[in-house]
Tab-separated table of C-alpha atoms and ligand atoms in Angstrom:
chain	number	residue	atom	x	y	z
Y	1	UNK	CA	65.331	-83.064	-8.187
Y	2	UNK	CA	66.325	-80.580	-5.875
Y	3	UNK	CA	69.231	-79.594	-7.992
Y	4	UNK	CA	67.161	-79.063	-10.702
Y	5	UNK	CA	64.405	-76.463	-8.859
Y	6	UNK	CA	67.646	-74.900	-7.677
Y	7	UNK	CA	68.778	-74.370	-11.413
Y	8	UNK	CA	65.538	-73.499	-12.492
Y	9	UNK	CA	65.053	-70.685	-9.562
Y	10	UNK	CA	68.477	-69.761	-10.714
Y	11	UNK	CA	67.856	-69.121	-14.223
Y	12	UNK	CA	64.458	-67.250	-13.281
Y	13	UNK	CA	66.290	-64.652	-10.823
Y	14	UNK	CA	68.775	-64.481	-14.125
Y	15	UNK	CA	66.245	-62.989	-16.513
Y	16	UNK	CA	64.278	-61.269	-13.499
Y	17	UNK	CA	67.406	-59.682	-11.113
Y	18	UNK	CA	68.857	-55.747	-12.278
Y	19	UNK	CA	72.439	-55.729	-13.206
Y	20	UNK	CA	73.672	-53.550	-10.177
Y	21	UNK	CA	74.783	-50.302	-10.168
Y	22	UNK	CA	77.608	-49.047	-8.427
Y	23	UNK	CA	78.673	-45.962	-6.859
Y	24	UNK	CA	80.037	-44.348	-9.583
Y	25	UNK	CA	77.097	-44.928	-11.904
Y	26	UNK	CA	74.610	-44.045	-9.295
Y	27	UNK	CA	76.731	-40.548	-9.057
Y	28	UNK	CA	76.312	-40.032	-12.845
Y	29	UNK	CA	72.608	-41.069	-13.189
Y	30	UNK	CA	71.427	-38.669	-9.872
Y	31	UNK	CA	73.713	-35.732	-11.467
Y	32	UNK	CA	72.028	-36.352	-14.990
Y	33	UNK	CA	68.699	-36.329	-12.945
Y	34	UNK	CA	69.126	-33.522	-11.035
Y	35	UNK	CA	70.413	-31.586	-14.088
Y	36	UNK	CA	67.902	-32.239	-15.817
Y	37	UNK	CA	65.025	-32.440	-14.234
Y	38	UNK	CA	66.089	-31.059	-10.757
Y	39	UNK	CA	64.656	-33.604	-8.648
Y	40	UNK	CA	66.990	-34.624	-5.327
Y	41	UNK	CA	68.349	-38.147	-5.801
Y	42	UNK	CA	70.125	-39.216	-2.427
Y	43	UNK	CA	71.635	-42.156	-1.382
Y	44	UNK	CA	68.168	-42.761	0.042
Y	45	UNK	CA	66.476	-43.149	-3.407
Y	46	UNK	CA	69.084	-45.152	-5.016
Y	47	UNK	CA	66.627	-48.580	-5.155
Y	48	UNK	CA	63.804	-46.449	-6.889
Y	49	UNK	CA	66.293	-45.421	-9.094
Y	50	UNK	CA	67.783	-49.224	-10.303
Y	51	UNK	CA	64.300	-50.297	-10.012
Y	52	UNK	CA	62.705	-47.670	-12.306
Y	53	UNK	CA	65.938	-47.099	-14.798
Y	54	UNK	CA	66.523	-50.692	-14.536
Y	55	UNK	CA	62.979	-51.945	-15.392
Y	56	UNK	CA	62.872	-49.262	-18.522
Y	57	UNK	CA	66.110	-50.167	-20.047
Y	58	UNK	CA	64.957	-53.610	-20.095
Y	59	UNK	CA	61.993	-53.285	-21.873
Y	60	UNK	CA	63.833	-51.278	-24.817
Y	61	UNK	CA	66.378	-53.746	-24.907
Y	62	UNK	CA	69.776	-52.420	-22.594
Y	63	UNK	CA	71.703	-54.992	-20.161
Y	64	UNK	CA	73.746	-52.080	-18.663
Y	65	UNK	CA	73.343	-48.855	-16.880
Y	66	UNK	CA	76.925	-47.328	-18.586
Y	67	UNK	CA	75.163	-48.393	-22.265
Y	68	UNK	CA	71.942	-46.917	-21.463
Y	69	UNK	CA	72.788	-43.793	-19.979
Y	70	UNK	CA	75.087	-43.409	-23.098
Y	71	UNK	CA	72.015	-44.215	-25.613
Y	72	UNK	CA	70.117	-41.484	-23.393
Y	73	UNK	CA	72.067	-38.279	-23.578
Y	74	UNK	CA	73.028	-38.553	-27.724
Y	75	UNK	CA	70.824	-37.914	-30.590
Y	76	UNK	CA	66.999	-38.085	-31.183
Y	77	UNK	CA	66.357	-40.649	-30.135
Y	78	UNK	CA	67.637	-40.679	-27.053
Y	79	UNK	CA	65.828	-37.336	-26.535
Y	80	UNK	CA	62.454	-39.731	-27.004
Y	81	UNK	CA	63.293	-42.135	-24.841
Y	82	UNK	CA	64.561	-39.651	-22.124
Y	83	UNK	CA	60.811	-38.820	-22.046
Y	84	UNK	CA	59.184	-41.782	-21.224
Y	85	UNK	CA	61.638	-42.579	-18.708
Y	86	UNK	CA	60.707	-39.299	-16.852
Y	87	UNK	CA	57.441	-40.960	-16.949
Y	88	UNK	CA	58.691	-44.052	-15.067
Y	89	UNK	CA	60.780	-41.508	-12.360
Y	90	UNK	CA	58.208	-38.950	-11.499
Y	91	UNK	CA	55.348	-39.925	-9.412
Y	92	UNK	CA	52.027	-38.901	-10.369
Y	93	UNK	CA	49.572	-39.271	-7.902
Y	94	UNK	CA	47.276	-36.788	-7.598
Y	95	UNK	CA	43.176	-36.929	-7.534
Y	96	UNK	CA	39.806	-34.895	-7.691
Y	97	UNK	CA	39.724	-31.726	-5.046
Y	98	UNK	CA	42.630	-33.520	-3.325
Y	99	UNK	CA	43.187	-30.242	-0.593
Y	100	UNK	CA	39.933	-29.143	0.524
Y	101	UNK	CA	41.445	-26.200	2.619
Y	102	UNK	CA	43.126	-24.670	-0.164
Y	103	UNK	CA	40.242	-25.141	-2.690
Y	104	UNK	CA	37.954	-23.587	0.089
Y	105	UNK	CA	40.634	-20.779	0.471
Y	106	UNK	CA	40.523	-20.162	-3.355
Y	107	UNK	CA	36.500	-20.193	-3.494
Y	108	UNK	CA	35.947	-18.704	-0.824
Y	109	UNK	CA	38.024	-15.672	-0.930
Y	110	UNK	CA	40.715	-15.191	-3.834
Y	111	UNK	CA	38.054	-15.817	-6.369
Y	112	UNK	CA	35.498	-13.221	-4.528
Y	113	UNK	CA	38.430	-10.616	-4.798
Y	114	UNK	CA	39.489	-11.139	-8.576
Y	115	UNK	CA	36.105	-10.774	-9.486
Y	116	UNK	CA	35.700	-7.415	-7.188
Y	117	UNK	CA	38.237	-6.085	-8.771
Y	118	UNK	CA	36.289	-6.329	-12.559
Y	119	UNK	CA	39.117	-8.335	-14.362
Y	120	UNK	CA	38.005	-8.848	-17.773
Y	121	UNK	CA	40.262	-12.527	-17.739
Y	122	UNK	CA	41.032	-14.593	-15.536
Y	123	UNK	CA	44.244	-16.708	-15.769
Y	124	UNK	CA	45.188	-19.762	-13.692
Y	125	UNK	CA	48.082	-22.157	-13.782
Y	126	UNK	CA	48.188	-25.480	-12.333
Y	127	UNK	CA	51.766	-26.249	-12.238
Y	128	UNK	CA	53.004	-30.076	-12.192
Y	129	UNK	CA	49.628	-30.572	-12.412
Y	130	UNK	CA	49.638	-34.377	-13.656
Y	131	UNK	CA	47.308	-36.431	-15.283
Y	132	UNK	CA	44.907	-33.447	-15.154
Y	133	UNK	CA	42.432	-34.113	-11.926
Y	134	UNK	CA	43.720	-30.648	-10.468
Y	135	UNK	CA	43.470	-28.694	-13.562
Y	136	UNK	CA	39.665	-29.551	-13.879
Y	137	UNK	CA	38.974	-29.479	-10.371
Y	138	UNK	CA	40.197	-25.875	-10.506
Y	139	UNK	CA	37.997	-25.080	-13.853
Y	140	UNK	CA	34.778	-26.579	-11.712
Y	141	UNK	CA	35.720	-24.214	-8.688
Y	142	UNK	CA	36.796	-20.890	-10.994
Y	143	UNK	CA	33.148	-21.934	-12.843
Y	144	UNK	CA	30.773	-22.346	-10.555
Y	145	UNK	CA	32.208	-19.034	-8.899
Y	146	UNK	CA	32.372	-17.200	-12.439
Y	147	UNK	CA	28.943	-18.166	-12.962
Y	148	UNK	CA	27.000	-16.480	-10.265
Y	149	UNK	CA	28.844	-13.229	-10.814
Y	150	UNK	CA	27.165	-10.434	-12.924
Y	151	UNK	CA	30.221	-9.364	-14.806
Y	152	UNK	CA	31.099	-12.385	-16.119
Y	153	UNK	CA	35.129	-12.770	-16.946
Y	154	UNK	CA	36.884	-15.203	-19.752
Y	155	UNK	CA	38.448	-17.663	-17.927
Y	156	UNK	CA	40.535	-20.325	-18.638
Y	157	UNK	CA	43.046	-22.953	-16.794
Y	158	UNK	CA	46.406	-24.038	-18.007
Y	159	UNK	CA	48.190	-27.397	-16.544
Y	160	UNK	CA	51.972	-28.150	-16.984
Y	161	UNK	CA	53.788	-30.831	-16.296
Y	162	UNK	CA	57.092	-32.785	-17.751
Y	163	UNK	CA	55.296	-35.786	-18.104
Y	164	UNK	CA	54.293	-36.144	-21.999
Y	165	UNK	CA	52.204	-39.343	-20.895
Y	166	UNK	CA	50.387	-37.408	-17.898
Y	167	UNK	CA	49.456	-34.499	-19.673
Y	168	UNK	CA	47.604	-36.786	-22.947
Y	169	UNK	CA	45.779	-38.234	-19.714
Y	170	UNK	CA	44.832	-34.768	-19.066
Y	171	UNK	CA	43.820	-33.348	-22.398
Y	172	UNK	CA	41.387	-36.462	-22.863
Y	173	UNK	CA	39.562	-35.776	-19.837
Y	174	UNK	CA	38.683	-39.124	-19.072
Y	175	UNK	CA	38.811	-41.062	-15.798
Y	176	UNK	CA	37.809	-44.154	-14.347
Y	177	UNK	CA	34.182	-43.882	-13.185
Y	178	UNK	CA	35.573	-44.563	-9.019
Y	179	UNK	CA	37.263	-41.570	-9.395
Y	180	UNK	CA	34.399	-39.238	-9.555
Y	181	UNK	CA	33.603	-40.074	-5.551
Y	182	UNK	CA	36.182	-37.153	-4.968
Y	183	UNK	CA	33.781	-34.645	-6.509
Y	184	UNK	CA	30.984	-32.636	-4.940
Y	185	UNK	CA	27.851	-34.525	-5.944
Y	186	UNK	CA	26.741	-31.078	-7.360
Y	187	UNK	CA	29.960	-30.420	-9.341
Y	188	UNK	CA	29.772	-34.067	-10.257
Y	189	UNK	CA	26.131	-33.550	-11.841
Y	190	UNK	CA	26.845	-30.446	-13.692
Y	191	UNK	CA	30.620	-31.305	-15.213
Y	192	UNK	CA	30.814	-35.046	-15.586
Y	193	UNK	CA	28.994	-37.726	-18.295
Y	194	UNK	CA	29.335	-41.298	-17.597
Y	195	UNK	CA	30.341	-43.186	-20.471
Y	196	UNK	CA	28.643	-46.491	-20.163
Y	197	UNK	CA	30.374	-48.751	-22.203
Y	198	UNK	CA	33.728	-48.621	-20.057
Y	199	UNK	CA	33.393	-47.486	-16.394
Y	200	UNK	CA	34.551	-44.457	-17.061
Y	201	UNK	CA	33.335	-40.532	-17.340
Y	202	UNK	CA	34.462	-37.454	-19.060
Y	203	UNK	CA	35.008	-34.312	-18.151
Y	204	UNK	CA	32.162	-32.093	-19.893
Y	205	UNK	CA	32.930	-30.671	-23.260
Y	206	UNK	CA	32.094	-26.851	-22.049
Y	207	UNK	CA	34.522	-27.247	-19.482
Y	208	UNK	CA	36.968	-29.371	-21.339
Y	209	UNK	CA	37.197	-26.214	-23.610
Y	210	UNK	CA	38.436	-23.759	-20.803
Y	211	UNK	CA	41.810	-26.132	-20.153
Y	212	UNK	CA	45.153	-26.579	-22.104
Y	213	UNK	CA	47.738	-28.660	-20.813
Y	214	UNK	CA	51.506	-28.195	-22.159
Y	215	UNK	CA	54.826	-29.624	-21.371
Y	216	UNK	CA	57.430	-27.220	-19.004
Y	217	UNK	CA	59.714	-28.108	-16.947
Y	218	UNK	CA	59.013	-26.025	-14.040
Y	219	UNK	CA	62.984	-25.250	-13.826
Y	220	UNK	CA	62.685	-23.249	-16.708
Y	221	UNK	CA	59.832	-20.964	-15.523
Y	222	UNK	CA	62.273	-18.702	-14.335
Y	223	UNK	CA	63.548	-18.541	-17.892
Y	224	UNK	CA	59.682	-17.927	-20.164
Y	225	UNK	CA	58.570	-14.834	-20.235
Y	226	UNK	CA	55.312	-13.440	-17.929
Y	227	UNK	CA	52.707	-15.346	-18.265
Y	228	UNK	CA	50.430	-12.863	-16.200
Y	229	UNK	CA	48.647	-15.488	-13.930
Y	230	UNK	CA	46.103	-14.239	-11.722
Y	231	UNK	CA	45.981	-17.659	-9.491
Y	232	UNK	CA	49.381	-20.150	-9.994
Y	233	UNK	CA	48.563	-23.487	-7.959
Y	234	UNK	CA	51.427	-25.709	-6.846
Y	235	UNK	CA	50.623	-28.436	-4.657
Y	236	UNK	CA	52.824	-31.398	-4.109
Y	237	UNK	CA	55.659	-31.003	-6.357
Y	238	UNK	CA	57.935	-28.793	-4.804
Y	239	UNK	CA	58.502	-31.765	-2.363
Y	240	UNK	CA	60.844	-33.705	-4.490
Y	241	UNK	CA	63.055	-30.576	-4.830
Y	242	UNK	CA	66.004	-29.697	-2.428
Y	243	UNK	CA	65.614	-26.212	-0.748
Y	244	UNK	CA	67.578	-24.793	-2.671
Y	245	UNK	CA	65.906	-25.850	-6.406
Y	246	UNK	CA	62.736	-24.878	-4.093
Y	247	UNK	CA	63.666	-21.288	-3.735
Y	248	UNK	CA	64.443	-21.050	-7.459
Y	249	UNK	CA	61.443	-22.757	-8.552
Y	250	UNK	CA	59.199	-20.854	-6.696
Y	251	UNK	CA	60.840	-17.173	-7.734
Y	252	UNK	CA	60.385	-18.815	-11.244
Y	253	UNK	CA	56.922	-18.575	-10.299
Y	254	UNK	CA	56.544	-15.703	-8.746
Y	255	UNK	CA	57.495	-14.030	-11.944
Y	256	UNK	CA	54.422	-14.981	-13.486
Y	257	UNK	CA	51.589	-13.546	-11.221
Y	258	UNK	CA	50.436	-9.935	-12.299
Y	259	UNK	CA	49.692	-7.257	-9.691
Y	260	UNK	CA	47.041	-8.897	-7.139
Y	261	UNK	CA	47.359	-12.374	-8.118
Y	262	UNK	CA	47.994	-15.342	-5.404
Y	263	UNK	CA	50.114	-18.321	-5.878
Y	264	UNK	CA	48.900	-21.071	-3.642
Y	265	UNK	CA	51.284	-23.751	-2.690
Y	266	UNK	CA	51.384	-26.781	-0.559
Y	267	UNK	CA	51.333	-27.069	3.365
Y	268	UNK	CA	54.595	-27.085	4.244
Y	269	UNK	CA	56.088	-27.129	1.095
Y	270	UNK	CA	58.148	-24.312	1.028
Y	271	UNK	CA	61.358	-22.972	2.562
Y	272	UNK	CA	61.653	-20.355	4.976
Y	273	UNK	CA	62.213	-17.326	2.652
Y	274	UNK	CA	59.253	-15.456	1.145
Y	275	UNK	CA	59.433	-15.423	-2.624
Y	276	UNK	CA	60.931	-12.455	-4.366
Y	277	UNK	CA	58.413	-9.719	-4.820
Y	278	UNK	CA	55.768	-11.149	-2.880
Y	279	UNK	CA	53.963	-10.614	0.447
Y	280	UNK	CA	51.956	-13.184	2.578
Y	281	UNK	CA	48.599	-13.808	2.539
Y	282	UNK	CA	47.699	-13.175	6.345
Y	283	UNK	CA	43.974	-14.122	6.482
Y	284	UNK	CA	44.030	-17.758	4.765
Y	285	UNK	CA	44.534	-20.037	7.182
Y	286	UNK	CA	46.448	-23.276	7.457
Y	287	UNK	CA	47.210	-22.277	3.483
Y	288	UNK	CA	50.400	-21.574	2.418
Y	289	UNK	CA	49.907	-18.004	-0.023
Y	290	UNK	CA	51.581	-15.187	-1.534
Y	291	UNK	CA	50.116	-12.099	-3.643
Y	292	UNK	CA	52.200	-9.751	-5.357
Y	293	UNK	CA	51.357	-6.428	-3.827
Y	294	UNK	CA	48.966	-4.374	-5.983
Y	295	UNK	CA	51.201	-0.969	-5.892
Y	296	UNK	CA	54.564	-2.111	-6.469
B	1	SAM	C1	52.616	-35.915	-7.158
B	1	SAM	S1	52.182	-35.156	-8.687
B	1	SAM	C2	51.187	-33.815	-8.098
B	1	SAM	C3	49.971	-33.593	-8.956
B	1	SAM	C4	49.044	-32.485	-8.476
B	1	SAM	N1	49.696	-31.202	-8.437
B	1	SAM	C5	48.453	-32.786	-7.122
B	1	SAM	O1	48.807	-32.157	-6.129
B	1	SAM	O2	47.619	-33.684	-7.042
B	1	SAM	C6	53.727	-34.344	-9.141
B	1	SAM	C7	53.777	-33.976	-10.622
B	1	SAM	O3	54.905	-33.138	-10.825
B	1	SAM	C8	55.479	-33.460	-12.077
B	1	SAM	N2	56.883	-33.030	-12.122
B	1	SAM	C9	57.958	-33.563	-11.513
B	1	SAM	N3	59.079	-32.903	-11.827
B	1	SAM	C10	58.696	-31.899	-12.644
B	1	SAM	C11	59.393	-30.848	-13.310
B	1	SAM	N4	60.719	-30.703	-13.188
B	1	SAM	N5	58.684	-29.979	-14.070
B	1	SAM	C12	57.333	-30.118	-14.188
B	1	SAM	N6	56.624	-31.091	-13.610
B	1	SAM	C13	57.291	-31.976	-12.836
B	1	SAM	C14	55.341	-34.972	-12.171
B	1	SAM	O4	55.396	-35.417	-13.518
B	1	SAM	C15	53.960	-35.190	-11.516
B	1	SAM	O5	52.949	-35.254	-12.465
């Protein structure tokens, strides 16, 4: 009897364990990684990796890393699949007003000052910006300050992310209804609609109609050409970049922000260097931000 658990355990760890990958694979997978997607795979990370690559090639049918990896850089559809298994590697968490201090910051004075200055647009960019939480929490917080000001500016707020799957999220503007305890009750009142049927709420059209989301890799920002931001927000994805790719992804960036604009990034989230072109922002705080001077 006890033979037969044994077998039976045995053949369950079969069809559950990961083949195992070994050095040299794990070299070729965190180079393909980094390449193309530039996020830092050390030794440290090399479970998440066999867990998440291993769970995905499973479910579309690969027994081995070498095969996989092979299906994965030729032809179309490998391009496909590539996506979704940035999906299963990058980690999305995110939620509604997540950093009070730098939403205060932004309210409180970098709107105040766009709008002194009479802009007839204004342009923000929430970059790695998910499954959309932080694209609409900046829309409520650009709206409500928009709103009391006499000359009223178009406004509108682009997220971008890699993740196909996170950015559909996004553009649907739909959450579960537990999620909505992050927003001010008087944000909540004037920007959400419970749907009944499911637990859930939606975004409000009006608002829904100031955001776009589109897919960039943020290693190419460096490459597009100006997007003339007047507020780029980057909070919490700069961590899974070395210092180096950190540097370069945040000159990317700066590229983008007209005269006067502020990018906002995460506490602690950047390397010691101040981005190229830019000054610090002196009065805000525990917030980490940059403007590009006015008279260049
Ligand atoms: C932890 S979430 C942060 C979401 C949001 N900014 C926040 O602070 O709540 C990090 C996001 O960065 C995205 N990401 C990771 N690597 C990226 C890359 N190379 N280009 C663009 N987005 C990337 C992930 O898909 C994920 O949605």
């Amino acid at each position: 009897m006890a033979a037969a658990n044994d077998q039976i355990v045995g053949a369950w760890e079969g069809l559950n364990a990961l083949p195992d990958m070994d050095d040299r694979q794990f070299a070729r997978w965190a180079e393909l990684l980094e390449r193309r997607t530039g996020m830092a795979m050390p030794g440290e990370r090399k479970s998440f990796l066999v867990t998440s690559v291993g769970l995905r090639m499973r479910e579309v049918g690969f027994r081995d890393f070498d095969a996989y990896y092979q299906y994965l850089v030729s032809g179309v559809a490998g391009n496909l699949e590539w996506a979704a298994l940035v999906d299963r590697l990058t980690v999305h968490e995110t939620r509604f007003f997540r950093d009070p201090r730098a939403l205060t910051f932004l309210a409180d004075q970098v709107l105040p000052e766009l709008l002194a200055a009479n802009r007839q647009e204004l342009n923000i960019w929430s970059v790695g910006c998910s499954t959309g939480e932080e694209v609409y929490t900046l829309a409520m917080t650009v709206a409500d300050a928009v709103g009391d000001h006499p000359a009223t500016p178009h406004y509108g707020v682009t997220g971008t992310d890699i993740s196909m799957h996170a950015l559909g999220v996004g553009r649907q503007g739909t959450y579960p209804l537990r999620r909505m305890a992050d927003i001010p009750e008087d944000k909540r009142n004037r920007y959400c609609g419970i749907l009944p049927e499911r637990e859930r709420f939606r975004i409000v059209a009006p608002l829904r109609r100031r955001v776009g989301f589109a897919q960039m890799n943020v290693l190419d920002a460096a490459r597009t050409s100006s997007l003339q931001m007047d507020v780029i927000y980057c909070q919490n994805l700069l961590i899974y970049f070395d210092h180096e790719r950190r540097r370069a992804i945040v000159d990317g960036l700066a590229r983008h922000l007209q005269p006067g604009a502020i990018l906002i990034l995460g506490a602690g989230e950047f390397v010691r260097r101040r981005p190229t072109g830019l000054e610090r922002v002196r009065n805000s705080g525990d917030v980490l931000a940059f403007r590009r001077p006015v008279n260049e």
